[in-house]
């Protein structure tokens, strides 16, 4: 593919250098002879569905390619925060990563559409939209000029607001409350409209920030709330269910294109299997997390969904404002049951 701009060539040189360096060190990310181990950066724990599904993907790849390709998942933000990691994948320092859609909207605003409340009704709906190549292929390909290939998406499930002060029922209850958001325009505006004061911050900093009172709360799914132990420092979980979030698995384009065709096909096949496993795990682990959290003292409460829906309405108009965005939005909504 020759659609990349010049800076991607620099990326390619950097990637080659890094691969050579890590091969010398014999570490992960190494390309030695016919075998290659790709490092995949993840900001979740080893118990999170993304770790489990992608770790299995790596092992299956190793088997199916007779050791030509494997993937090592590095959990807990050890390779960097998502905002940095996306840059590292672009320049080839790290080969693969899981990044939230909120990071990709900073590279191409068209990704904002999938980060909006009201676009996906459920995990199943979200996955059916992503499975339709005609909806996502141009969007995904748009990052190749930055040397980033999007393999596809993994659900973040339904996100809700939690905090340490008390239950939230309506937007007015969030007045004056500092709520952590991902580093994204859509997320900032979203929390403002929901009534809170948005504070952007990396995922790994949220626990300490809540513990020390720098922020009052955050928004996420039950699985991350539990695996990150946020329940220890914010026990009120108000099921705003304001959006179904989306992560993407990205790979450095030079690394991807340098693979032999059979290895690339194996990667595609194992990726498809990983998405399936992830979605099934997601639904199961969400139920389990909910039950465990209830036992451990989290106070769940329902909210006035209509009041939040009404507050959030202007968001769609603001962020779906080009022909391309409208096309993506319409395709997503048309797939809703
Ligand atoms: C979810 C998502 C992560 C993201 C995190 C966040 O857990 O899976 O990719 O980083 O939310 O709120 O930052």
Coordinates of C-alpha atoms and ligand atoms in Angstrom, one line a residue:
X1 CA 0.0 0.0 0.0
X2 CA 1.5 3.3 -0.9
X3 CA -0.9 5.7 0.7
X4 CA 1.4 6.6 3.5
X5 CA 2.8 10.1 3.8
X6 CA 6.5 10.8 4.2
X7 CA 6.7 10.7 7.9
X8 CA 5.6 7.1 7.8
X9 CA 8.9 6.3 6.1
X10 CA 10.7 7.7 9.1
X11 CA 8.4 5.6 11.2
X12 CA 9.5 2.6 9.2
X13 CA 13.2 3.3 9.8
X14 CA 12.5 3.7 13.5
X15 CA 10.6 0.5 13.6
X16 CA 13.3 -1.4 11.8
X17 CA 15.9 0.1 14.2
X18 CA 13.8 -0.8 17.3
X19 CA 13.2 -4.3 16.0
X20 CA 16.9 -4.8 15.4
X21 CA 17.7 -3.4 18.9
X22 CA 15.3 -5.6 20.7
X23 CA 16.4 -8.6 18.7
X24 CA 20.0 -7.9 19.8
X25 CA 18.8 -7.8 23.4
X26 CA 16.9 -11.0 22.9
X27 CA 13.8 -9.4 24.5
X28 CA 10.2 -9.2 23.5
X29 CA 9.3 -7.5 20.3
X30 CA 12.1 -9.5 18.7
X31 CA 12.4 -10.6 15.1
X32 CA 14.9 -13.4 14.9
X33 CA 15.2 -15.4 11.6
X34 CA 11.8 -16.6 10.8
X35 CA 10.2 -16.0 14.2
X36 CA 8.8 -12.8 15.6
X37 CA 7.2 -11.8 18.9
X38 CA 5.1 -8.7 19.0
X39 CA 4.7 -6.7 22.2
X40 CA 1.1 -5.7 22.8
X41 CA 0.5 -2.8 25.3
X42 CA -2.5 -3.1 27.5
X43 CA -3.6 -0.9 30.5
X44 CA -5.8 -3.6 32.1
X45 CA -5.0 -6.4 34.6
X46 CA -4.4 -10.0 33.7
X47 CA -7.9 -10.9 34.8
X48 CA -9.6 -8.5 32.3
X49 CA -11.3 -10.1 29.2
X50 CA -8.9 -8.2 26.9
X51 CA -5.9 -9.7 28.5
X52 CA -7.4 -13.2 28.5
X53 CA -8.6 -13.1 24.8
X54 CA -5.4 -11.5 23.4
X55 CA -3.1 -13.7 25.4
X56 CA -4.9 -16.7 24.0
X57 CA -4.6 -15.2 20.6
X58 CA -0.8 -14.9 21.0
X59 CA -0.5 -18.5 22.1
X60 CA -2.7 -19.8 19.3
X61 CA -0.8 -17.8 16.7
X62 CA 2.5 -19.3 18.0
X63 CA 1.0 -22.8 17.5
X64 CA -0.7 -22.2 14.2
X65 CA 2.3 -20.5 12.6
X66 CA 4.8 -23.0 14.0
X67 CA 6.5 -20.3 16.0
X68 CA 6.7 -17.7 13.2
X69 CA 4.5 -15.2 15.0
X70 CA 3.5 -14.8 18.6
X71 CA 2.2 -11.9 20.7
X72 CA 3.2 -11.0 24.2
X73 CA 0.6 -9.0 26.1
X74 CA 2.1 -6.5 28.6
X75 CA -0.6 -5.7 31.1
X76 CA -1.1 -2.9 33.7
X77 CA 0.2 0.0 31.6
X78 CA 3.8 -1.2 31.9
X79 CA 4.6 -0.2 28.3
X80 CA 3.0 3.2 28.8
X81 CA -0.3 5.1 29.1
X82 CA -2.6 4.9 26.1
X83 CA -1.9 8.4 25.0
X84 CA 1.9 7.6 24.8
X85 CA 1.4 4.1 23.6
X86 CA -0.5 5.1 20.4
X87 CA 2.6 7.2 19.5
X88 CA 4.9 4.3 20.3
X89 CA 2.9 2.1 17.9
X90 CA 3.0 4.8 15.2
X91 CA 6.8 5.0 15.4
X92 CA 7.3 1.2 15.8
X93 CA 8.8 1.3 19.3
X94 CA 5.9 -1.0 20.4
X95 CA 4.3 -3.2 17.8
X96 CA 0.7 -3.5 19.1
X97 CA -1.7 -2.0 21.6
X98 CA -5.2 -1.8 22.9
X99 CA -6.3 1.8 22.8
X100 CA -9.7 3.3 23.6
X101 CA -11.6 5.0 20.7
X102 CA -11.2 8.2 22.7
X103 CA -7.5 8.2 21.8
X104 CA -8.2 7.5 18.1
X105 CA -10.6 10.5 17.9
X106 CA -7.5 12.7 18.6
X107 CA -5.9 11.3 15.4
X108 CA -9.0 11.4 13.2
X109 CA -12.2 13.1 14.4
X110 CA -14.4 10.6 12.5
X111 CA -13.7 8.1 15.3
X112 CA -15.7 10.4 17.5
X113 CA -18.9 9.0 16.1
X114 CA -18.4 5.6 17.8
X115 CA -17.5 7.4 21.1
X116 CA -20.8 9.1 21.4
X117 CA -23.6 8.1 23.8
X118 CA -26.7 6.8 21.9
X119 CA -24.8 5.3 19.0
X120 CA -24.7 1.7 20.2
X121 CA -27.6 0.2 22.1
X122 CA -25.8 -2.9 23.4
X123 CA -22.6 -4.8 23.0
X124 CA -24.3 -7.1 20.5
X125 CA -25.4 -4.1 18.4
X126 CA -21.9 -2.6 18.6
X127 CA -20.2 -5.8 17.4
X128 CA -22.7 -6.2 14.5
X129 CA -21.8 -2.6 13.3
X130 CA -18.1 -3.3 13.5
X131 CA -18.5 -6.6 11.6
X132 CA -19.8 -4.6 8.6
X133 CA -16.7 -3.8 6.5
X134 CA -18.5 -1.2 4.4
X135 CA -19.0 0.9 7.6
X136 CA -15.6 0.6 9.1
X137 CA -13.0 0.0 6.4
X138 CA -12.3 3.6 5.4
X139 CA -12.3 4.7 9.0
X140 CA -9.8 2.1 10.0
X141 CA -7.6 2.7 6.9
X142 CA -7.5 6.4 7.7
X143 CA -4.7 5.8 10.3
X144 CA -2.3 4.1 7.9
X145 CA -0.9 7.5 6.9
X146 CA 0.3 7.5 10.6
X147 CA 1.7 4.0 10.2
X148 CA -1.1 2.6 12.4
X149 CA -3.3 -0.4 11.2
X150 CA -6.5 -1.0 13.0
X151 CA -7.1 -4.7 13.4
X152 CA -10.6 -4.1 14.8
X153 CA -12.6 -3.4 17.9
X154 CA -13.2 -4.9 21.3
X155 CA -16.1 -3.8 23.4
X156 CA -15.7 -1.7 26.6
X157 CA -19.3 -2.6 27.5
X158 CA -21.7 -0.1 29.0
X159 CA -20.2 2.7 31.0
X160 CA -21.7 4.4 34.1
X161 CA -20.7 7.0 36.6
X162 CA -19.3 6.1 40.1
X163 CA -18.2 8.3 42.9
X164 CA -17.3 8.5 46.6
X165 CA -20.0 11.1 47.7
X166 CA -23.4 9.5 47.2
X167 CA -25.9 8.2 44.6
X168 CA -26.4 10.2 41.4
X169 CA -30.0 10.2 40.1
X170 CA -30.2 13.2 37.8
X171 CA -27.7 15.7 36.2
X172 CA -28.2 18.2 39.0
X173 CA -26.6 15.7 41.4
X174 CA -23.3 15.9 39.6
X175 CA -23.1 19.7 40.1
X176 CA -19.6 20.6 41.3
X177 CA -18.3 17.0 41.2
X178 CA -15.0 16.4 39.5
X179 CA -15.4 13.4 37.3
X180 CA -12.4 11.8 35.6
X181 CA -12.7 11.4 31.8
X182 CA -10.4 10.0 29.1
X183 CA -8.4 12.5 27.2
X184 CA -11.1 13.3 24.6
X185 CA -13.2 16.2 23.5
X186 CA -16.3 14.1 23.4
X187 CA -15.8 12.8 26.9
X188 CA -15.2 16.3 28.3
X189 CA -18.3 17.7 26.7
X190 CA -20.3 14.6 27.7
X191 CA -19.6 15.0 31.4
X192 CA -20.3 18.7 31.2
X193 CA -23.7 18.0 29.7
X194 CA -24.3 15.4 32.3
X195 CA -23.8 18.0 35.0
X196 CA -20.3 17.3 36.3
X197 CA -16.8 18.9 36.0
X198 CA -14.7 16.8 33.7
X199 CA -11.0 16.1 34.6
X200 CA -9.0 14.3 31.9
X201 CA -6.5 11.8 33.2
X202 CA -4.8 8.5 32.3
X203 CA -6.5 5.3 33.4
X204 CA -3.8 4.2 35.7
X205 CA -4.0 7.4 37.7
X206 CA -7.6 7.2 38.6
X207 CA -7.4 5.1 41.7
X208 CA -5.0 7.4 43.5
X209 CA -6.8 10.5 42.3
X210 CA -10.0 9.2 43.8
X211 CA -8.3 8.1 47.0
X212 CA -6.7 11.4 47.6
X213 CA -9.9 13.4 46.7
X214 CA -8.4 15.1 43.7
X215 CA -11.5 13.8 41.8
X216 CA -14.9 12.7 43.2
X217 CA -15.5 10.0 40.7
X218 CA -15.1 8.5 37.2
X219 CA -17.1 6.6 34.6
X220 CA -16.4 3.1 33.4
X221 CA -17.8 -0.4 33.1
X222 CA -18.2 -2.8 36.0
X223 CA -15.3 -4.9 34.9
X224 CA -12.7 -2.1 35.0
X225 CA -14.3 -0.6 38.1
X226 CA -13.7 -4.0 39.8
X227 CA -10.3 -5.0 38.3
X228 CA -8.8 -1.5 38.9
X229 CA -10.2 -1.7 42.5
X230 CA -12.0 1.6 42.1
X231 CA -14.8 0.1 44.2
X232 CA -12.5 0.5 47.2
X233 CA -12.4 4.3 46.8
X234 CA -15.8 5.1 45.2
X235 CA -18.6 2.9 46.4
X236 CA -21.6 4.6 44.7
X237 CA -22.2 3.2 41.2
X238 CA -25.0 4.9 39.5
X239 CA -26.1 3.0 36.4
X240 CA -26.3 5.9 34.0
X241 CA -25.4 3.4 31.2
X242 CA -24.6 6.5 29.2
X243 CA -22.6 4.8 26.4
X244 CA -21.3 1.5 25.1
X245 CA -17.5 2.1 24.8
X246 CA -15.1 0.8 22.3
X247 CA -11.4 -0.2 22.3
X248 CA -9.4 -1.0 19.2
X249 CA -6.4 -3.2 18.7
X250 CA -3.8 -1.5 16.6
X251 CA -0.6 -2.7 15.0
X252 CA 2.3 -0.8 13.4
X253 CA 1.6 -0.8 9.7
X254 CA 5.2 -1.5 8.6
X255 CA 5.3 -4.5 10.9
X256 CA 1.9 -5.7 9.6
X257 CA 2.9 -5.3 6.0
X258 CA 6.3 -6.9 6.4
X259 CA 4.6 -10.2 7.4
X260 CA 4.4 -13.0 4.9
X261 CA 0.9 -13.6 3.6
X262 CA 0.3 -16.8 5.4
X263 CA 1.4 -15.3 8.7
X264 CA -0.8 -12.2 8.1
X265 CA -3.7 -14.5 7.3
X266 CA -3.1 -16.5 10.6
X267 CA -3.1 -13.2 12.5
X268 CA -6.4 -12.2 10.9
X269 CA -8.0 -15.5 11.7
X270 CA -6.8 -15.5 15.3
X271 CA -7.9 -11.9 15.7
X272 CA -11.4 -12.9 14.6
X273 CA -11.4 -15.7 17.1
X274 CA -10.2 -13.3 19.9
X275 CA -13.0 -10.9 19.2
X276 CA -15.6 -13.7 19.6
X277 CA -14.0 -15.0 22.8
X278 CA -13.7 -11.4 24.2
X279 CA -17.4 -10.6 23.6
X280 CA -18.5 -13.9 25.2
X281 CA -16.2 -13.3 28.2
X282 CA -17.3 -9.7 28.4
X283 CA -21.0 -10.6 28.9
X284 CA -20.2 -13.3 31.4
X285 CA -17.6 -11.3 33.4
X286 CA -19.9 -8.3 33.6
X287 CA -22.6 -10.3 35.4
X288 CA -20.0 -11.9 37.7
X289 CA -18.4 -8.5 38.5
X290 CA -21.8 -7.0 39.3
X291 CA -22.6 -9.8 41.8
X292 CA -19.2 -9.7 43.4
X293 CA -19.4 -5.9 43.8
X294 CA -22.8 -6.1 45.4
X295 CA -21.5 -8.6 47.9
X296 CA -18.4 -6.4 48.6
X297 CA -20.4 -3.2 49.4
X298 CA -20.8 -1.3 46.2
X299 CA -24.1 0.7 46.3
X300 CA -25.8 0.4 42.8
X301 CA -28.6 2.7 42.0
X302 CA -30.8 3.4 38.9
X303 CA -31.0 6.9 37.5
X304 CA -33.5 9.1 35.8
X305 CA -32.4 7.9 32.3
X306 CA -34.7 10.3 30.5
X307 CA -33.1 13.3 32.3
X308 CA -29.7 12.2 31.2
X309 CA -30.8 11.4 27.7
X310 CA -32.3 14.8 27.3
X311 CA -29.1 16.4 28.7
X312 CA -26.9 14.5 26.3
X313 CA -29.0 15.2 23.1
X314 CA -26.9 18.1 21.8
X315 CA -23.8 15.9 21.7
X316 CA -24.8 14.0 18.6
X317 CA -25.5 17.3 16.7
X318 CA -22.1 18.7 17.7
X319 CA -20.0 15.7 16.8
X320 CA -21.8 14.3 13.8
X321 CA -21.3 17.3 11.5
X322 CA -19.6 16.1 8.3
X323 CA -20.9 13.9 5.5
X324 CA -18.5 11.1 6.5
X325 CA -19.5 11.2 10.2
X326 CA -23.2 11.2 9.2
X327 CA -22.7 8.2 7.0
X328 CA -21.0 6.3 9.9
X329 CA -23.6 7.4 12.3
X330 CA -26.5 6.4 10.0
X331 CA -25.0 3.0 9.3
X332 CA -24.6 2.4 13.1
X333 CA -28.2 3.4 13.9
X334 CA -29.6 1.5 10.9
X335 CA -28.1 -1.7 12.4
X336 CA -30.0 -1.1 15.7
X337 CA -32.9 -3.5 16.4
Ligands
LIG1 C1 -12.0 1.1 29.6 C2 -11.2 0.7 28.4 C3 -9.8 1.2 28.4 C4 -9.8 2.7 28.8 C5 -10.5 2.9 30.1 C6 -10.4 4.3 30.5 O1 -11.5 0.3 30.7 O2 -11.3 -0.6 28.1 O3 -9.2 1.1 27.1 O4 -8.4 3.1 28.9 O5 -11.8 2.5 30.0 O6 -11.4 4.8 31.0 O7 -9.4 5.0 30.4

